[in-house]
Short mmCIF file of C-alpha atoms in Angstrom, two decimals:
data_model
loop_
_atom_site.label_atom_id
_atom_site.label_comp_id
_atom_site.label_asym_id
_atom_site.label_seq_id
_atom_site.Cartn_x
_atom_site.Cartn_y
_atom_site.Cartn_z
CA UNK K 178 0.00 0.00 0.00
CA UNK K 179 1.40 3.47 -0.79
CA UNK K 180 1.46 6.22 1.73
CA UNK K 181 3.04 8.93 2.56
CA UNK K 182 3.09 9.74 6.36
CA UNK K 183 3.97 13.32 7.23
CA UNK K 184 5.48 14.52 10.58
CA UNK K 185 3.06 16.09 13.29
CA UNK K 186 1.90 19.51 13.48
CA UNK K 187 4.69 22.10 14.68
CA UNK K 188 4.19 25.64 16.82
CA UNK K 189 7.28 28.19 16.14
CA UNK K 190 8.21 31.45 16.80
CA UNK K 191 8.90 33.57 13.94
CA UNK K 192 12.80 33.97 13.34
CA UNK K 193 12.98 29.96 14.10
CA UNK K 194 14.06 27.22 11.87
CA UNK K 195 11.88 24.47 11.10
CA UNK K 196 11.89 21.07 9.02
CA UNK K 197 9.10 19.18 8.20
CA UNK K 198 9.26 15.77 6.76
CA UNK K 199 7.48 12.88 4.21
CA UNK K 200 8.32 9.19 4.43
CA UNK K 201 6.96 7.35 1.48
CA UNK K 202 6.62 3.70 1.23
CA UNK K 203 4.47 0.97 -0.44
CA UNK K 204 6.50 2.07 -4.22
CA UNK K 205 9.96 2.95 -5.87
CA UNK K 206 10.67 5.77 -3.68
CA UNK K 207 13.40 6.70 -5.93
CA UNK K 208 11.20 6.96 -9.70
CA UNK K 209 8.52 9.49 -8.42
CA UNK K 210 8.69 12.99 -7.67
CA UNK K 211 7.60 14.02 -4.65
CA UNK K 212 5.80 18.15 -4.60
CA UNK K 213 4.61 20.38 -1.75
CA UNK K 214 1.48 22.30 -1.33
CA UNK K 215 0.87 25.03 0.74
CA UNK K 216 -2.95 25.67 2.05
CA UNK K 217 -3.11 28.64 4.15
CA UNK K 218 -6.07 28.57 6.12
CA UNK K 219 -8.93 29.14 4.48
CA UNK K 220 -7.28 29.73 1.27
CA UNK K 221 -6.88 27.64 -1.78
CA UNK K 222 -3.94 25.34 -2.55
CA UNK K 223 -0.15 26.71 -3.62
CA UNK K 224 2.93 24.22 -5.67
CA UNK K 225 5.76 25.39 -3.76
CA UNK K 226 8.03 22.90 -5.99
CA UNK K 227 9.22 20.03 -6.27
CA UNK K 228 12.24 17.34 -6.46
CA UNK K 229 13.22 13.56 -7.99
CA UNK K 230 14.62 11.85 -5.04
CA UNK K 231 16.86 9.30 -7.47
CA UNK K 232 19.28 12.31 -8.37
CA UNK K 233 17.51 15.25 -6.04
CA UNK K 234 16.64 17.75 -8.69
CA UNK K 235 14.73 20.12 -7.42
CA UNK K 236 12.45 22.39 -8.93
CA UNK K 237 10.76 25.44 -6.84
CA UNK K 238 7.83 27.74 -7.91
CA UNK K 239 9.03 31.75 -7.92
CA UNK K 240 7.04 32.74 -5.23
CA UNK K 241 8.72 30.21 -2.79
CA UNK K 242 12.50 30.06 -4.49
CA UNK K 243 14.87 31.37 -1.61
CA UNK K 244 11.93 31.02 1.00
CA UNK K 245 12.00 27.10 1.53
CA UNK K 246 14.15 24.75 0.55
CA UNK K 247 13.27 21.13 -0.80
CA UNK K 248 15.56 18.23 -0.02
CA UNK K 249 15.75 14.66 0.13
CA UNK K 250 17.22 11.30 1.70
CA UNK K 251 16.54 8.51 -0.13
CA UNK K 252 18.39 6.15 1.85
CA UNK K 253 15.76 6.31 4.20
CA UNK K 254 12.65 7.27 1.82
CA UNK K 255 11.73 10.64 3.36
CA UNK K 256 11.73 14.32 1.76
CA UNK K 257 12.18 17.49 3.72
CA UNK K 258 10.85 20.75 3.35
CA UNK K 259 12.39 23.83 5.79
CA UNK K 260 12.87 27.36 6.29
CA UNK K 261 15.58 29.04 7.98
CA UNK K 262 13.54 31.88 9.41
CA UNK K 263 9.70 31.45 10.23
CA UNK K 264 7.24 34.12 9.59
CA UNK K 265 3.77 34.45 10.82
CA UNK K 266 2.61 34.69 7.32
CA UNK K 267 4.30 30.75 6.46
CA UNK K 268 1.16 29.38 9.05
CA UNK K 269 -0.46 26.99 7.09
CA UNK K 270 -0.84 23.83 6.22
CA UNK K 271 1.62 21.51 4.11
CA UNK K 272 1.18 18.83 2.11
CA UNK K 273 3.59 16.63 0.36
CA UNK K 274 2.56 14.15 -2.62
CA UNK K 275 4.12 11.71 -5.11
CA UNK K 276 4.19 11.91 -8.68
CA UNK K 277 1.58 9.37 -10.48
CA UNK K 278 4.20 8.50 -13.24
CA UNK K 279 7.59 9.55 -13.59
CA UNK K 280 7.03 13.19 -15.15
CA UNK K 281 6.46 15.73 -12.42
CA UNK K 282 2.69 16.50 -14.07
CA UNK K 283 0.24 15.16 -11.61
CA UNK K 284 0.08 13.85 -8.00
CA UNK K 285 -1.46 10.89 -6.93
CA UNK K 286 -0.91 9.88 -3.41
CA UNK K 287 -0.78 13.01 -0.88
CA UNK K 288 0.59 12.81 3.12
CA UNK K 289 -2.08 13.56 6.03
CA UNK K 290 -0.69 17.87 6.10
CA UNK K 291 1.73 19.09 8.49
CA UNK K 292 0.17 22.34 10.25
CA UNK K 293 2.62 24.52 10.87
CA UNK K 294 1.87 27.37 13.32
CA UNK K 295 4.06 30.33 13.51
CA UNK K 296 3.35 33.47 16.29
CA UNK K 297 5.11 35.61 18.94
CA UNK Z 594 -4.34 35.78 -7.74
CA UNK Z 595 -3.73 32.49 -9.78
CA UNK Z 596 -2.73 32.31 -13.28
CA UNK Z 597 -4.91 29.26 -13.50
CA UNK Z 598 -9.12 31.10 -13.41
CA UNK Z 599 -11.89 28.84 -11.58
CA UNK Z 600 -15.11 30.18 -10.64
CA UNK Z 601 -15.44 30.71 -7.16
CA UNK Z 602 -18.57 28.23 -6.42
CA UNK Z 603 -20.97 26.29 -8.21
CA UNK Z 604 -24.26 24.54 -7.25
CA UNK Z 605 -26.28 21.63 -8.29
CA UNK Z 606 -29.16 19.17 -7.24
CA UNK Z 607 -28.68 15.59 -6.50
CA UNK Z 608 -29.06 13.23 -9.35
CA UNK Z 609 -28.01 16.47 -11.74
CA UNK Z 610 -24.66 17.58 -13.45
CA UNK Z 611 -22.29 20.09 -12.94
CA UNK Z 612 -19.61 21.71 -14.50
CA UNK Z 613 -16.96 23.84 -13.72
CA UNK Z 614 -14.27 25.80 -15.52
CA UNK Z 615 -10.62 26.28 -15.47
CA UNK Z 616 -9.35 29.44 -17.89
CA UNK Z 617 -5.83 29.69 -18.34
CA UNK Z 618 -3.37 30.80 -21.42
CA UNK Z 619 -0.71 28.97 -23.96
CA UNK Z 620 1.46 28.70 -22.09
CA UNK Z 621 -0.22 26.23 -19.42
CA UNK Z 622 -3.08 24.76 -20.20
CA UNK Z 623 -2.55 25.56 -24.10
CA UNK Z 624 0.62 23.22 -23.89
CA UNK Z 625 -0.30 21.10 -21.22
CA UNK Z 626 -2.40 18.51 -19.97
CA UNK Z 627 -4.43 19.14 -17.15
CA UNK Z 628 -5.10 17.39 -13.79
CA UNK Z 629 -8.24 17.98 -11.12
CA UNK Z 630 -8.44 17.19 -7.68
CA UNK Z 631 -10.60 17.08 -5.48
CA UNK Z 632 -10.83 18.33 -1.54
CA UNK Z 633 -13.04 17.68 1.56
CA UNK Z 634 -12.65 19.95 3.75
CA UNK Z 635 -10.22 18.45 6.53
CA UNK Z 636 -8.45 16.02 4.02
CA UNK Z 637 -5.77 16.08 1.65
CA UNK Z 638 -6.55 16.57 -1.85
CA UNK Z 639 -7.63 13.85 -4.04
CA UNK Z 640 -6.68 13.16 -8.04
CA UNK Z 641 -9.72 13.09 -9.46
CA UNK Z 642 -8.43 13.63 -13.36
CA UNK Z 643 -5.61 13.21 -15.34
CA UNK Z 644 -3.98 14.09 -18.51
CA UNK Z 645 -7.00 15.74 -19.12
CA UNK Z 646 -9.52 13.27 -19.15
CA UNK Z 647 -8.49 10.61 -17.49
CA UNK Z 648 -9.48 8.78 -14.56
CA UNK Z 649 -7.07 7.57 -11.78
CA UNK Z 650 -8.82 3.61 -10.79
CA UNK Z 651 -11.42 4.64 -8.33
CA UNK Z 652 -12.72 7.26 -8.84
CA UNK Z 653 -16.10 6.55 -10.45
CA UNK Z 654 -16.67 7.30 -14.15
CA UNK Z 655 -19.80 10.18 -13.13
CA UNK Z 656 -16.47 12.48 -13.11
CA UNK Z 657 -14.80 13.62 -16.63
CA UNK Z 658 -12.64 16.04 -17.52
CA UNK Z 659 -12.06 17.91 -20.98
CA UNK Z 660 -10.02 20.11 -22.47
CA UNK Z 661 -10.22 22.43 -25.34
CA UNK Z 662 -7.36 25.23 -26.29
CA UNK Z 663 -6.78 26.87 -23.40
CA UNK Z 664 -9.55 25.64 -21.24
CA UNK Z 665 -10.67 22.81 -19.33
CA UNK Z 666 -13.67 21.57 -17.71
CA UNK Z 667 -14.64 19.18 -14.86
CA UNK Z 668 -18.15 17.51 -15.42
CA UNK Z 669 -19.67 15.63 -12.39
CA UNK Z 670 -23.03 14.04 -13.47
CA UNK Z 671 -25.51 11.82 -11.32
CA UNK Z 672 -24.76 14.72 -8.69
CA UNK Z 673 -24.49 13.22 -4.88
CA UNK Z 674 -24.14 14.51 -1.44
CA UNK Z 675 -20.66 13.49 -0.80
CA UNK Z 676 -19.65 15.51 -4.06
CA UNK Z 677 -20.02 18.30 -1.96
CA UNK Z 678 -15.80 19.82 -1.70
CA UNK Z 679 -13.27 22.03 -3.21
CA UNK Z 680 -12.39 21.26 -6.69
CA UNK Z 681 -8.74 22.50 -8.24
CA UNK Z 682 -7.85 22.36 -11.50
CA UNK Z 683 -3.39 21.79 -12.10
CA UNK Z 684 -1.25 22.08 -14.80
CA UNK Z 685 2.63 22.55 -15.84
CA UNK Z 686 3.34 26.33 -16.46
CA UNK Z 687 5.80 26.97 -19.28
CA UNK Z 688 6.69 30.67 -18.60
CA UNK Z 689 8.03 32.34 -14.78
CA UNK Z 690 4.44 31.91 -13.43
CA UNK Z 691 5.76 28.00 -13.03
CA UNK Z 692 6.83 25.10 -13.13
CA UNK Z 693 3.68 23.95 -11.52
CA UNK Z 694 0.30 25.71 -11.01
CA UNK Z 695 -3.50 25.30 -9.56
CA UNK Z 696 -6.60 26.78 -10.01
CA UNK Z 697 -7.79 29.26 -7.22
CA UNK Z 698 -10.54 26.62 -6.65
CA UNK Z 699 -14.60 26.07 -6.93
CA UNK Z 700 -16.24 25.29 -3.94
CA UNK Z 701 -19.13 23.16 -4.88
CA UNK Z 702 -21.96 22.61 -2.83
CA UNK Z 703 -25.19 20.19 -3.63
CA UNK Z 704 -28.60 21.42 -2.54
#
């Protein structure tokens, strides 16, 4: 069975660091992209980018290059999405998914969401 | 504002059909296929569609999608309660607005 299981919700200060994860499992970890979406509350979703965990190419939308970064280690299955400095405004919820084939075009199996929370 | 247009909500009656739009230019949905999904509120988003109009196994054939130039459409007939959720339209994005993209989102509700 595929999943992808996310890690639990996180509460920050803005100014910290934070790194959420995405263990996949059930398929070829390494022949399917995995993305991240961004749903801030109430709000419709966002493709922050994405990256191929066989060679970690990474691809980011504009509004998120230099904000996030994407990585992977796929020794152990899991993709990482962090930020070096936390801003209220980055409260939201994240999602991670897996490509359906091996182009980056569609996603087919998402993780539960990590909420992040971010205030003084 | 999303390069990718949906309208906002739709509505329909059980047992009916609904569509909903996704406007976008040639350089997304004019050179690419296009993918729906759909969202409860309090899940994750689900693939609904495809490469346009294609259905992941599952999902039950009352949903379709099409596409023509730089449009697409999602068409849910046989309307049902549990229909009721967010639906996004997604697509590659050739130009700086990319590389990936989604519709702002329809919120559909059945009466």
């Amino acid at each position: 069975e595929v999943q992808l299981v996310q890690s639990g919700a996180e509460v920050k200060k803005p100014g910290e660091s934070l790194k959420i994860s995405c263990q996949g499992s059930g398929y070829t970890f390494t022949r399917h992209w995995i993305g991240w979406v961004r749903q801030m509350p109430g709000k419709g979703l966002e493709w922050m980018g994405i990256i191929y965990p066989a060679d970690s190419n990474t691809r980011y939308s504009p509004s998120f290059l230099a904000q996030v970064t994407i990585s992977v280690d796929k020794s152990i299955g899991t993709a990482y999405l962090q930020w070096s400095s936390l801003k209220a405004s980055d409260t939201a919820m994240y999602y991670c998914a897996k490509s359906r084939g091996p182009g980056p075009y569609s996603f087919d199996y998402w993780g539960q969401g990590t909420l992040v929370s971010v205030s003084s | 504002q999303s390069v990718l247009t949906q309208p906002p909500s739709a509505s329909g009656t059980p047992g009916h059909r609904v569509t909903i739009s996704c406007s976008g230019s040639s350089s997304n949905i004019g050179t690419n296929t296009v993918n729906w999904y759909q969202q409860v509120p309090g899940t994750a988003p689900k693939l609904l569609i495809y490469s346009n109009n294609q259905r992941p196994s599952g999902v039950p054939d009352r949903f379709s999608g099409s596409k023509s130039g730089t449009s697409a459409s999602l068409a849910i007939s046989g309307l049902q309660s549990e229909d009721e959720a967010h639906y996004y339209c997604a697509t590659w994005d050739d130009s700086l607005s990319g590389p990936g993209v989604f519709g702002g989102g329809t919120k559909l509700t059945v009466l």
